[in-house]
Coordinates of C-alpha atoms in Angstrom, one line a residue:
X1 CA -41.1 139.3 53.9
X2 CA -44.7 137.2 53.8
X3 CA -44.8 133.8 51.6
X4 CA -46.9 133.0 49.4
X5 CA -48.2 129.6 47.4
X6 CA -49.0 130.2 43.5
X7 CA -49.1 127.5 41.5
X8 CA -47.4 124.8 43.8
X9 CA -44.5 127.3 44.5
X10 CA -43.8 129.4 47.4
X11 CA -43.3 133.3 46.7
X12 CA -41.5 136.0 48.3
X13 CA -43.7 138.9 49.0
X14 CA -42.3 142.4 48.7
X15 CA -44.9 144.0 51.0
X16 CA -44.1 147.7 49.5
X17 CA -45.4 149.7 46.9
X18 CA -42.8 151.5 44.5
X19 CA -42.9 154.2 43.1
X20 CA -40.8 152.9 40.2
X21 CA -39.4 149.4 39.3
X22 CA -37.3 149.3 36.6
X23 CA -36.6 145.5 34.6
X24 CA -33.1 145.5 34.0
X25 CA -30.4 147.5 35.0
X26 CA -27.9 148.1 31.9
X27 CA -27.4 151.4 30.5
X28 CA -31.2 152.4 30.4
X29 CA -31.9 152.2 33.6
X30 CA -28.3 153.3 35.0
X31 CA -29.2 156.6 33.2
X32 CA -32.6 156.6 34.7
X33 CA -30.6 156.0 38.0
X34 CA -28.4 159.0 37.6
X35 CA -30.7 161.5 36.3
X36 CA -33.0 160.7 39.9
X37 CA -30.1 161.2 41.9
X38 CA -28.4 164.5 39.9
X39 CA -32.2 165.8 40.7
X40 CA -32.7 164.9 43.8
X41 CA -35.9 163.1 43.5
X42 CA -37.3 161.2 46.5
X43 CA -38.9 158.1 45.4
X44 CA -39.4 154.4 46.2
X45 CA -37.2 152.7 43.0
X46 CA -36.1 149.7 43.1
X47 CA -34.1 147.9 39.8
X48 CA -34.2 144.5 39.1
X49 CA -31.6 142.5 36.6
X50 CA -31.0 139.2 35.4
X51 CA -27.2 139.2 35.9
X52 CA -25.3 138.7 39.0
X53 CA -23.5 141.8 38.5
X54 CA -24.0 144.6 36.4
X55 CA -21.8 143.9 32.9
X56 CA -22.6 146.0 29.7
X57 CA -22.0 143.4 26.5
X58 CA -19.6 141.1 28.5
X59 CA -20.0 138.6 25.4
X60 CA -18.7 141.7 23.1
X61 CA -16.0 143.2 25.7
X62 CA -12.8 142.5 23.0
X63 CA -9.8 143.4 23.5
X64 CA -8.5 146.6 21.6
X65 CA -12.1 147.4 20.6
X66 CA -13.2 150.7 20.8
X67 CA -16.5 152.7 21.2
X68 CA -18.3 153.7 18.4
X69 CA -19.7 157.1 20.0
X70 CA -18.6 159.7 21.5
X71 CA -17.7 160.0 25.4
X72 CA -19.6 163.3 25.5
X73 CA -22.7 160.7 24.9
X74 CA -22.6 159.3 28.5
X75 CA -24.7 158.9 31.4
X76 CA -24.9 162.4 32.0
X77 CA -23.3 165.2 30.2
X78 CA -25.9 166.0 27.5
X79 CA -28.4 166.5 30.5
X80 CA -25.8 168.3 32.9
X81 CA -22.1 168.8 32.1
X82 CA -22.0 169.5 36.1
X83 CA -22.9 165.9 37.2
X84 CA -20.5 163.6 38.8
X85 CA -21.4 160.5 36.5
X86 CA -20.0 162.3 33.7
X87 CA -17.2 160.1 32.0
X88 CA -14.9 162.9 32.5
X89 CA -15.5 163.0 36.3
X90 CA -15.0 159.3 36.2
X91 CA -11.8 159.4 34.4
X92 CA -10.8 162.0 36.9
X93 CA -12.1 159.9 40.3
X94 CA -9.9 157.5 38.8
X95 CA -6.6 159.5 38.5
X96 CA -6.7 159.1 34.3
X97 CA -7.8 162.2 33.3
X98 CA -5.0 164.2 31.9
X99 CA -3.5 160.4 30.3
X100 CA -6.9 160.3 28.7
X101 CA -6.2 163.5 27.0
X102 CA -2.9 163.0 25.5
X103 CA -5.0 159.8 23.6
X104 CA -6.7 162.8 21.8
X105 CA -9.5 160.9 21.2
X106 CA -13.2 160.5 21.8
X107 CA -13.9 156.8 21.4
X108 CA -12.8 155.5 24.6
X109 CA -11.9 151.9 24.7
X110 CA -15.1 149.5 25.3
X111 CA -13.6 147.2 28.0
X112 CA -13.1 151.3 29.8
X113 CA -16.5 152.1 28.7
X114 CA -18.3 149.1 30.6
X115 CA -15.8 150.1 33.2
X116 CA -17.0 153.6 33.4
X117 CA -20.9 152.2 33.8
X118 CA -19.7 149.5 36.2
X119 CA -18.3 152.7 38.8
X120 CA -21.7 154.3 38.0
X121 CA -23.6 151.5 38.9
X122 CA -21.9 151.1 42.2
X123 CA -23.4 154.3 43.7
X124 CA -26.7 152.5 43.3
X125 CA -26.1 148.8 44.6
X126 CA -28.4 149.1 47.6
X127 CA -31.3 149.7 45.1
X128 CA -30.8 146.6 42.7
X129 CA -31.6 142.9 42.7
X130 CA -29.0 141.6 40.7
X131 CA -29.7 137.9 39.9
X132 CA -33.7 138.5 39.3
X133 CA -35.4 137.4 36.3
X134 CA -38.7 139.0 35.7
X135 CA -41.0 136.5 34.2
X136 CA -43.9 138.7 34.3
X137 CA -46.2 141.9 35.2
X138 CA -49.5 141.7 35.9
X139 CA -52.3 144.6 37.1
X140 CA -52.1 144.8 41.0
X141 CA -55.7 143.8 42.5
X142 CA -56.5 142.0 39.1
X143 CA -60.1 142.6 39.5
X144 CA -60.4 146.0 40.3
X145 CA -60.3 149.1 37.4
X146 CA -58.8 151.7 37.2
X147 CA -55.2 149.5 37.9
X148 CA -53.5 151.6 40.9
X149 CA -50.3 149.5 41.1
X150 CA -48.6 146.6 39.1
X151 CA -47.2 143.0 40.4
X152 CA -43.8 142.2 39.1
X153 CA -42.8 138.1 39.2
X154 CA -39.4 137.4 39.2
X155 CA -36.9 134.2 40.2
X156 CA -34.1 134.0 41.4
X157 CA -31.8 132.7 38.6
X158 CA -29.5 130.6 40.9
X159 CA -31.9 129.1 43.8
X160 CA -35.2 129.4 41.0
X161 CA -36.8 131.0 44.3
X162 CA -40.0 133.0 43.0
X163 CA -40.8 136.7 44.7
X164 CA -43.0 139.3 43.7
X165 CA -43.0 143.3 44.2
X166 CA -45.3 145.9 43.7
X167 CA -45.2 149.7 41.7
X168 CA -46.8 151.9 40.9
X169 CA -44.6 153.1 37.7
X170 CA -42.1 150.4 35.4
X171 CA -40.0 150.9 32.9
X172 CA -39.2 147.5 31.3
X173 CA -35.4 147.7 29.6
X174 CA -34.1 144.9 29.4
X175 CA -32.1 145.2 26.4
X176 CA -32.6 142.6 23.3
X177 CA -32.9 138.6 23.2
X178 CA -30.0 136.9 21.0
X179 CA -31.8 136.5 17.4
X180 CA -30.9 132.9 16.1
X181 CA -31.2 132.1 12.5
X182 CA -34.7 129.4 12.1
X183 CA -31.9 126.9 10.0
X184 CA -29.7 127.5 13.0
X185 CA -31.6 127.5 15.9
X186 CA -32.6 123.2 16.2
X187 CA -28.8 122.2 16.0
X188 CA -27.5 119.8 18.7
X189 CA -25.2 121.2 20.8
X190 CA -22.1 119.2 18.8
X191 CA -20.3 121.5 17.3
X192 CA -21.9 124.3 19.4
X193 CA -23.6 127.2 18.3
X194 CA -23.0 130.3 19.8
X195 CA -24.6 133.9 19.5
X196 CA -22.2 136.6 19.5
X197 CA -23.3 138.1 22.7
X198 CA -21.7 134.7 24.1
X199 CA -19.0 134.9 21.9
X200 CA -15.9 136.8 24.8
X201 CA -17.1 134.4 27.5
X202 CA -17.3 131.1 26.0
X203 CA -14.9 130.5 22.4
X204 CA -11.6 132.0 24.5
X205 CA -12.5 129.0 27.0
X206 CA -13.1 126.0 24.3
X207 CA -10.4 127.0 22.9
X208 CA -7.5 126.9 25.5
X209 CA -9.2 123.6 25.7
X210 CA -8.4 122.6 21.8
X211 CA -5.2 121.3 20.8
X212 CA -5.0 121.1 17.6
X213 CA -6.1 123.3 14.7
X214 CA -9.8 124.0 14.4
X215 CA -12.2 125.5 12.2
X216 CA -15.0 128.1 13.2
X217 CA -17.3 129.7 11.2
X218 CA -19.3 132.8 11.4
X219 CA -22.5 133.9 9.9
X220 CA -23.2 137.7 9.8
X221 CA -22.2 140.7 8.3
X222 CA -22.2 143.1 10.6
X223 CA -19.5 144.9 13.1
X224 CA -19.8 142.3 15.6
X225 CA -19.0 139.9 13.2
X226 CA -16.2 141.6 11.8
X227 CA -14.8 142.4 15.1
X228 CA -14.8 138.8 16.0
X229 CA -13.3 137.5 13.2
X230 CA -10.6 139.7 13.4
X231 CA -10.2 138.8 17.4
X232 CA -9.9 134.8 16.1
X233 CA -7.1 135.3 13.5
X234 CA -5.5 138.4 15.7
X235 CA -5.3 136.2 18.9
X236 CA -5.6 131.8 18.0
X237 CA -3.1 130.8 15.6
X238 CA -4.4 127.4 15.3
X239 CA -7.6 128.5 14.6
X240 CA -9.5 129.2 10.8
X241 CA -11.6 131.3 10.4
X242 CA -14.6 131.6 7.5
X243 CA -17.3 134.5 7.5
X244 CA -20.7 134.1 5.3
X245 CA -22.3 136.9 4.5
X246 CA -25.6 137.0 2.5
X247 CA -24.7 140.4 0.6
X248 CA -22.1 141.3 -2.5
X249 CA -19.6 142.6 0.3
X250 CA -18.7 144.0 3.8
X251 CA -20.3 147.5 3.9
X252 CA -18.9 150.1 5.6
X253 CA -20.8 152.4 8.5
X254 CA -21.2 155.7 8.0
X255 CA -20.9 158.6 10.9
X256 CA -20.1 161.3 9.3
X257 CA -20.9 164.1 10.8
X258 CA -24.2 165.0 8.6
X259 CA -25.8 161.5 9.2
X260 CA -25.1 161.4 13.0
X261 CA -27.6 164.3 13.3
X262 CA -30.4 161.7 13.0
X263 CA -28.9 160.8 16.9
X264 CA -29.9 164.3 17.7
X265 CA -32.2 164.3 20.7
X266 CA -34.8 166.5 18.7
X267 CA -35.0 164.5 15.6
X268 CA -36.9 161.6 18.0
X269 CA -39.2 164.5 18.4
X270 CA -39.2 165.1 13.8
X271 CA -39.3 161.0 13.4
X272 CA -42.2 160.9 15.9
X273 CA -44.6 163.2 14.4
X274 CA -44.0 161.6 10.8
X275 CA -46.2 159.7 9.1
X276 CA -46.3 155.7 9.1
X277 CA -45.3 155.4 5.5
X278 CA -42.1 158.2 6.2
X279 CA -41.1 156.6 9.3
X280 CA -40.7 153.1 7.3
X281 CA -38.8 155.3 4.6
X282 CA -36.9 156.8 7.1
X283 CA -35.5 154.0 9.0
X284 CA -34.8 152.0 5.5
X285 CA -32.1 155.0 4.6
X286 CA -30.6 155.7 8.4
X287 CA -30.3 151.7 8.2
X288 CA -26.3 152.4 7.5
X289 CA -25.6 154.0 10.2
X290 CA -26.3 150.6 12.7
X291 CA -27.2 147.7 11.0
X292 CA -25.3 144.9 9.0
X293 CA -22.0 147.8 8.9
X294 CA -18.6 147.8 9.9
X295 CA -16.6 150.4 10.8
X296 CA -14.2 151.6 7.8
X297 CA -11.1 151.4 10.2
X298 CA -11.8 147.8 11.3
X299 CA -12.7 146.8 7.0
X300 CA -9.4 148.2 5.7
X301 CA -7.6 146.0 8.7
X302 CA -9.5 143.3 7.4
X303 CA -8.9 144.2 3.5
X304 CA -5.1 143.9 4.5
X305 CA -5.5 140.4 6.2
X306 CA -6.9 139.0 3.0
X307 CA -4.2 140.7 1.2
X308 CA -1.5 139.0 3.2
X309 CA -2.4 136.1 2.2
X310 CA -3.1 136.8 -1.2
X311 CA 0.8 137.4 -1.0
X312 CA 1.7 134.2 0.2
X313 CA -0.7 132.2 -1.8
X314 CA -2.9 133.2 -4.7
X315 CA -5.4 130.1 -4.6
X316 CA -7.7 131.7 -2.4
X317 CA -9.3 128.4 -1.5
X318 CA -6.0 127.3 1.2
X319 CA -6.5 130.8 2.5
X320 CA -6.5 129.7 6.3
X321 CA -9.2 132.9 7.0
X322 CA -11.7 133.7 4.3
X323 CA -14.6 136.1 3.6
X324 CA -17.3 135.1 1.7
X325 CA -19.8 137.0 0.6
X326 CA -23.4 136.2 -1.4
X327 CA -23.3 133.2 0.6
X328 CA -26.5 132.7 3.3
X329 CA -26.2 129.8 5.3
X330 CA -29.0 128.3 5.5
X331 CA -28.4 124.9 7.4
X332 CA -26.4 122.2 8.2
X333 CA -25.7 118.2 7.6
X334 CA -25.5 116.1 10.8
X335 CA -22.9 116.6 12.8
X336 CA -20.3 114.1 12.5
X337 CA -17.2 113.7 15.4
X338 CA -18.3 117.0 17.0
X339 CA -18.3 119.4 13.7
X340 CA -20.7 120.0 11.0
X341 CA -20.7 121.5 7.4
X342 CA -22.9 123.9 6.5
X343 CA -25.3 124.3 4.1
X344 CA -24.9 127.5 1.9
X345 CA -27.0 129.1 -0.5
X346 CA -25.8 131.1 -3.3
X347 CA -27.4 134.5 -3.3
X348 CA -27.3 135.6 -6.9
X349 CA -28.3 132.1 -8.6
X350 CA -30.3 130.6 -5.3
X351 CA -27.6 127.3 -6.0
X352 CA -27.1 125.0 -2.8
X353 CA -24.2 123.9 -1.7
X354 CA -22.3 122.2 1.2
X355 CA -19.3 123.8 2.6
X356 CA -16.0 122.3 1.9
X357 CA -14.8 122.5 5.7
X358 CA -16.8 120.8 8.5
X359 CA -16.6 123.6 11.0
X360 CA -15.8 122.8 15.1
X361 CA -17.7 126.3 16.7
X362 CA -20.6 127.8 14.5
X363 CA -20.8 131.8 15.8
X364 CA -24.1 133.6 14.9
X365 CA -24.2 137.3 14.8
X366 CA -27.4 138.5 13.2
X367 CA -28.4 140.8 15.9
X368 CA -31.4 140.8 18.8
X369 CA -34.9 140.4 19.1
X370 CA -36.5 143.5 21.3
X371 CA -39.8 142.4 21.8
X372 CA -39.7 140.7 25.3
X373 CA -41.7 143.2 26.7
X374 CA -44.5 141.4 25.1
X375 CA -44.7 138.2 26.8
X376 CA -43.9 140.0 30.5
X377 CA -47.2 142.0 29.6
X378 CA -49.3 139.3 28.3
X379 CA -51.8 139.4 31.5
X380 CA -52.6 143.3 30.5
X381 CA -52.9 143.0 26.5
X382 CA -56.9 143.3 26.9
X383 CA -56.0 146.9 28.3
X384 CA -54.3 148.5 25.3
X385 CA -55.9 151.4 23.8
X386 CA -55.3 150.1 20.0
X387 CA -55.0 146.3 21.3
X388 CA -50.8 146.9 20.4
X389 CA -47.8 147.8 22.6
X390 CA -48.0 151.6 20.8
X391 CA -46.7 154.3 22.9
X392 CA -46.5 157.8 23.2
X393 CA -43.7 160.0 23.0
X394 CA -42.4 159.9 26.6
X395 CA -42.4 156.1 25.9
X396 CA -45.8 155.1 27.8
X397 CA -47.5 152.6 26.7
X398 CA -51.0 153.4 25.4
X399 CA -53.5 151.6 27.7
X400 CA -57.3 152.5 27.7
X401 CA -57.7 155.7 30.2
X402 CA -60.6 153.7 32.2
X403 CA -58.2 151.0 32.5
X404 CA -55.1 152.4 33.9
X405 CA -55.2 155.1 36.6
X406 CA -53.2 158.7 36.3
X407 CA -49.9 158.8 38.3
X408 CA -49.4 154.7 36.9
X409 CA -48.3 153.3 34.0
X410 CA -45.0 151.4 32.1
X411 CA -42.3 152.8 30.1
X412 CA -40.5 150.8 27.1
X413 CA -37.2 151.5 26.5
X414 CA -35.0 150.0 23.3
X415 CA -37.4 148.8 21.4
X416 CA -39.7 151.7 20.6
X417 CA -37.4 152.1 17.2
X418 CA -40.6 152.2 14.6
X419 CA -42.3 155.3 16.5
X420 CA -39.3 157.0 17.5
X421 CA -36.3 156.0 15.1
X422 CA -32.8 154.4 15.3
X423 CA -31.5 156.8 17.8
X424 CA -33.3 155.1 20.3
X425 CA -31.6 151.2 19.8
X426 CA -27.9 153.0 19.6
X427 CA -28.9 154.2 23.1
X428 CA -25.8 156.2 24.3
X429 CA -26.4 159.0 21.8
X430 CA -30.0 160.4 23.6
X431 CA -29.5 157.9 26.5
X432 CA -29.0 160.6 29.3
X433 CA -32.1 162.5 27.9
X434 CA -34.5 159.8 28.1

């Protein structure tokens, strides 16, 4: 491939022109992947993702965790029950099938989920660049209108080697960006602050390291948080464990059958033709069924923990793992020996207070940011039709007509949730119909 000099650096040149590059290669694109091949489709694609190797939630990947939607919901069936990247057919290839069914159960295991999309994304290995980073897109032939092709940057995230490629067609899903609390976000890296996405591949390490007892807290009141506190007193001994939560209590997810028909692939189709003011309304109701909720199973295993140790000892405060709820944290003194206390606000009378234990790990898990798609686009903003990142409903971005040229353009996926609803961010439920 040619080299070029931009900016002091040299660039790899990917003489070609795609037909489709896709940014990241997790679920989205893995389904994108599958439904080219199950039709046969010839085409120039090409994938490009960040890490090394293809891992779905490796942070998240706990033990004994299980989905929270259905196997039918995979790759492939909803499109074609026929196709080999059905989970069935992969639980067969792998000689499981029949023990599967004797689990009589539809929420596989995760750490056999991400196994499942790890087989699927082996059929495809000669098409990705695992290891790529793309920085940014920018029209092909800058000068020239209509744009006929766009120019992908990426590095290498090991050698920080720069190369570019060329398509005609992108779809940019590359999942969300760790969201860090403002109060959080400046702290030194004594005691360490983690976001949950980190949380399987780093605490398990610093830990073997530690030992003697240690204190970690988490902020978050959501399933991820739930599920790691119950993986720190389930599996380190030594360790205590406090969770702050802004709101009067854990709340529980609801999927019953009734609300789960919002994942319904023709309710994107309902929530897209509703108003502005109904689609706010909307996603404020449906906001149980994803956000800031745990799974009843996982609270009542929870609710029992706290019981056992109300057993033992009533006075809540020597409690060695604690819940506590209308309590924000909302900073943090200076770090003193490698921990800090934290600095918690009371969320019905606004008091301030400092936390009685100085804590050795602070774990964040207050979701993602989905917005990245905005700074990779930067050099094209002046070509958006309402001067936003709208799109339509097959996802497109809306530039100007006279600016973009027919048979090109760039897909969003996982993070169109305000024009198309919630369905689209729990991705598995409509993922193989995208």
């Amino acid at each position: 491939m040619p080299t070029a000099i931009t900016n002091g650096r040299s660039v790899i040149e990917d003489a070609h022109i795609y037909d489709l590059v896709c940014v990241g290669f997790g679920p989205a694109s893995l389904a994108i992947a599958v439904a080219i091949h199950d039709q046969a489709i010839s085409a120039r694609v090409l994938y490009l993702e960040r890490q090394r190797e293809f891992r779905w939630h490796g942070g998240m990947l706990l033990p004994d965790t299980k989905m929270q939607i259905s196997f039918l919901k995979d790759l492939a069936t909803l499109r074609n029950p026929r196709s080999h990247f059905t989970f069935l057919n992969y639980l067969h290839s792998k000689d499981r099938l029949v023990a599967f069914t004797n689990l009589s159960t539809f929420l596989p295991l995760r750490e056999e989920y991400n196994d499942y999309l790890t087989w699927c994304a082996s059929h495809f290995e000669d098409d990705v660049r695992y290891g790529q980073e793309t920085l940014e897109i920018t029209p092909g032939h800058a000068t020239s209108r209509p744009v006929q092709s766009w120019e992908i940057l990426s590095r290498d995230v090991v050698t920080d080697q720069r190369s570019t490629v060329q398509a005609r067609n992108i779809v940019i899903a590359v999942g969300g960006k760790p969201r860090m609390p403002a109060t959080l976000s400046e702290a030194s890296l004594h005691p360490p602050i983690i976001h949950s996405s980190a949380y399987s591949t780093t605490i398990p390490k610093m830990l073997a390291q530690k030992r003697s007892a240690c204190h970690a807290a988490i902020v978050g009141g959501g399933q991820s948080a739930a599920e790691i506190f119950n993986d720190l007193q389930s599996r380190f001994e030594k360790v205590s464990v406090t969770l702050y939560t802004g709101d009067s209590a854990l709340r529980p997810s609801d999927d019953s059958p009734f609300v789960n028909e919002i994942f319904d692939p023709h309710r994107v189709d309902e929530f897209y033709d509703l108003p502005e003011h109904a689609q706010k309304d909307t996603l404020h109701r449906n906001r149980a069924t994803n956000y800031g909720v745990v799974r009843p199973e996982l609270l009542d295993r929870l609710y029992e923990l706290m019981y056992h140790q109300r057993l033992h000892e009533p006075d809540e405060s020597k409690w060695q793992h604690k819940i506590m709820p209308r309590t924000a944290v909302v900073g943090f003194d200076q770090p003193a020996e490698g921990r800090a206390r934290l600095k918690l606000k009371n969320t019905l009378n606004g008091s301030i207070s400092l936390s009685d234990t100085a804590f050795d790990w602070i774990i964040v898990a207050t979701g993602y940011v989905r917005d990245a798609h905005v700074t990779m686009l930067e050099a094209s903003k002046d070509l958006l039709e309402t001067g936003k990142y709208d799109v339509g409903r097959d996802y497109k971005v809306r530039y100007r007509k006279d600016a973009v040229a027919d048979g090109c353009g760039i897909w969003l996926q996982g993070c169109c949730q305000d024009s198309h609803g919630v369905g689209v961010i729990k991705h598995p439920s409509i993922l193989s119909l995208h």
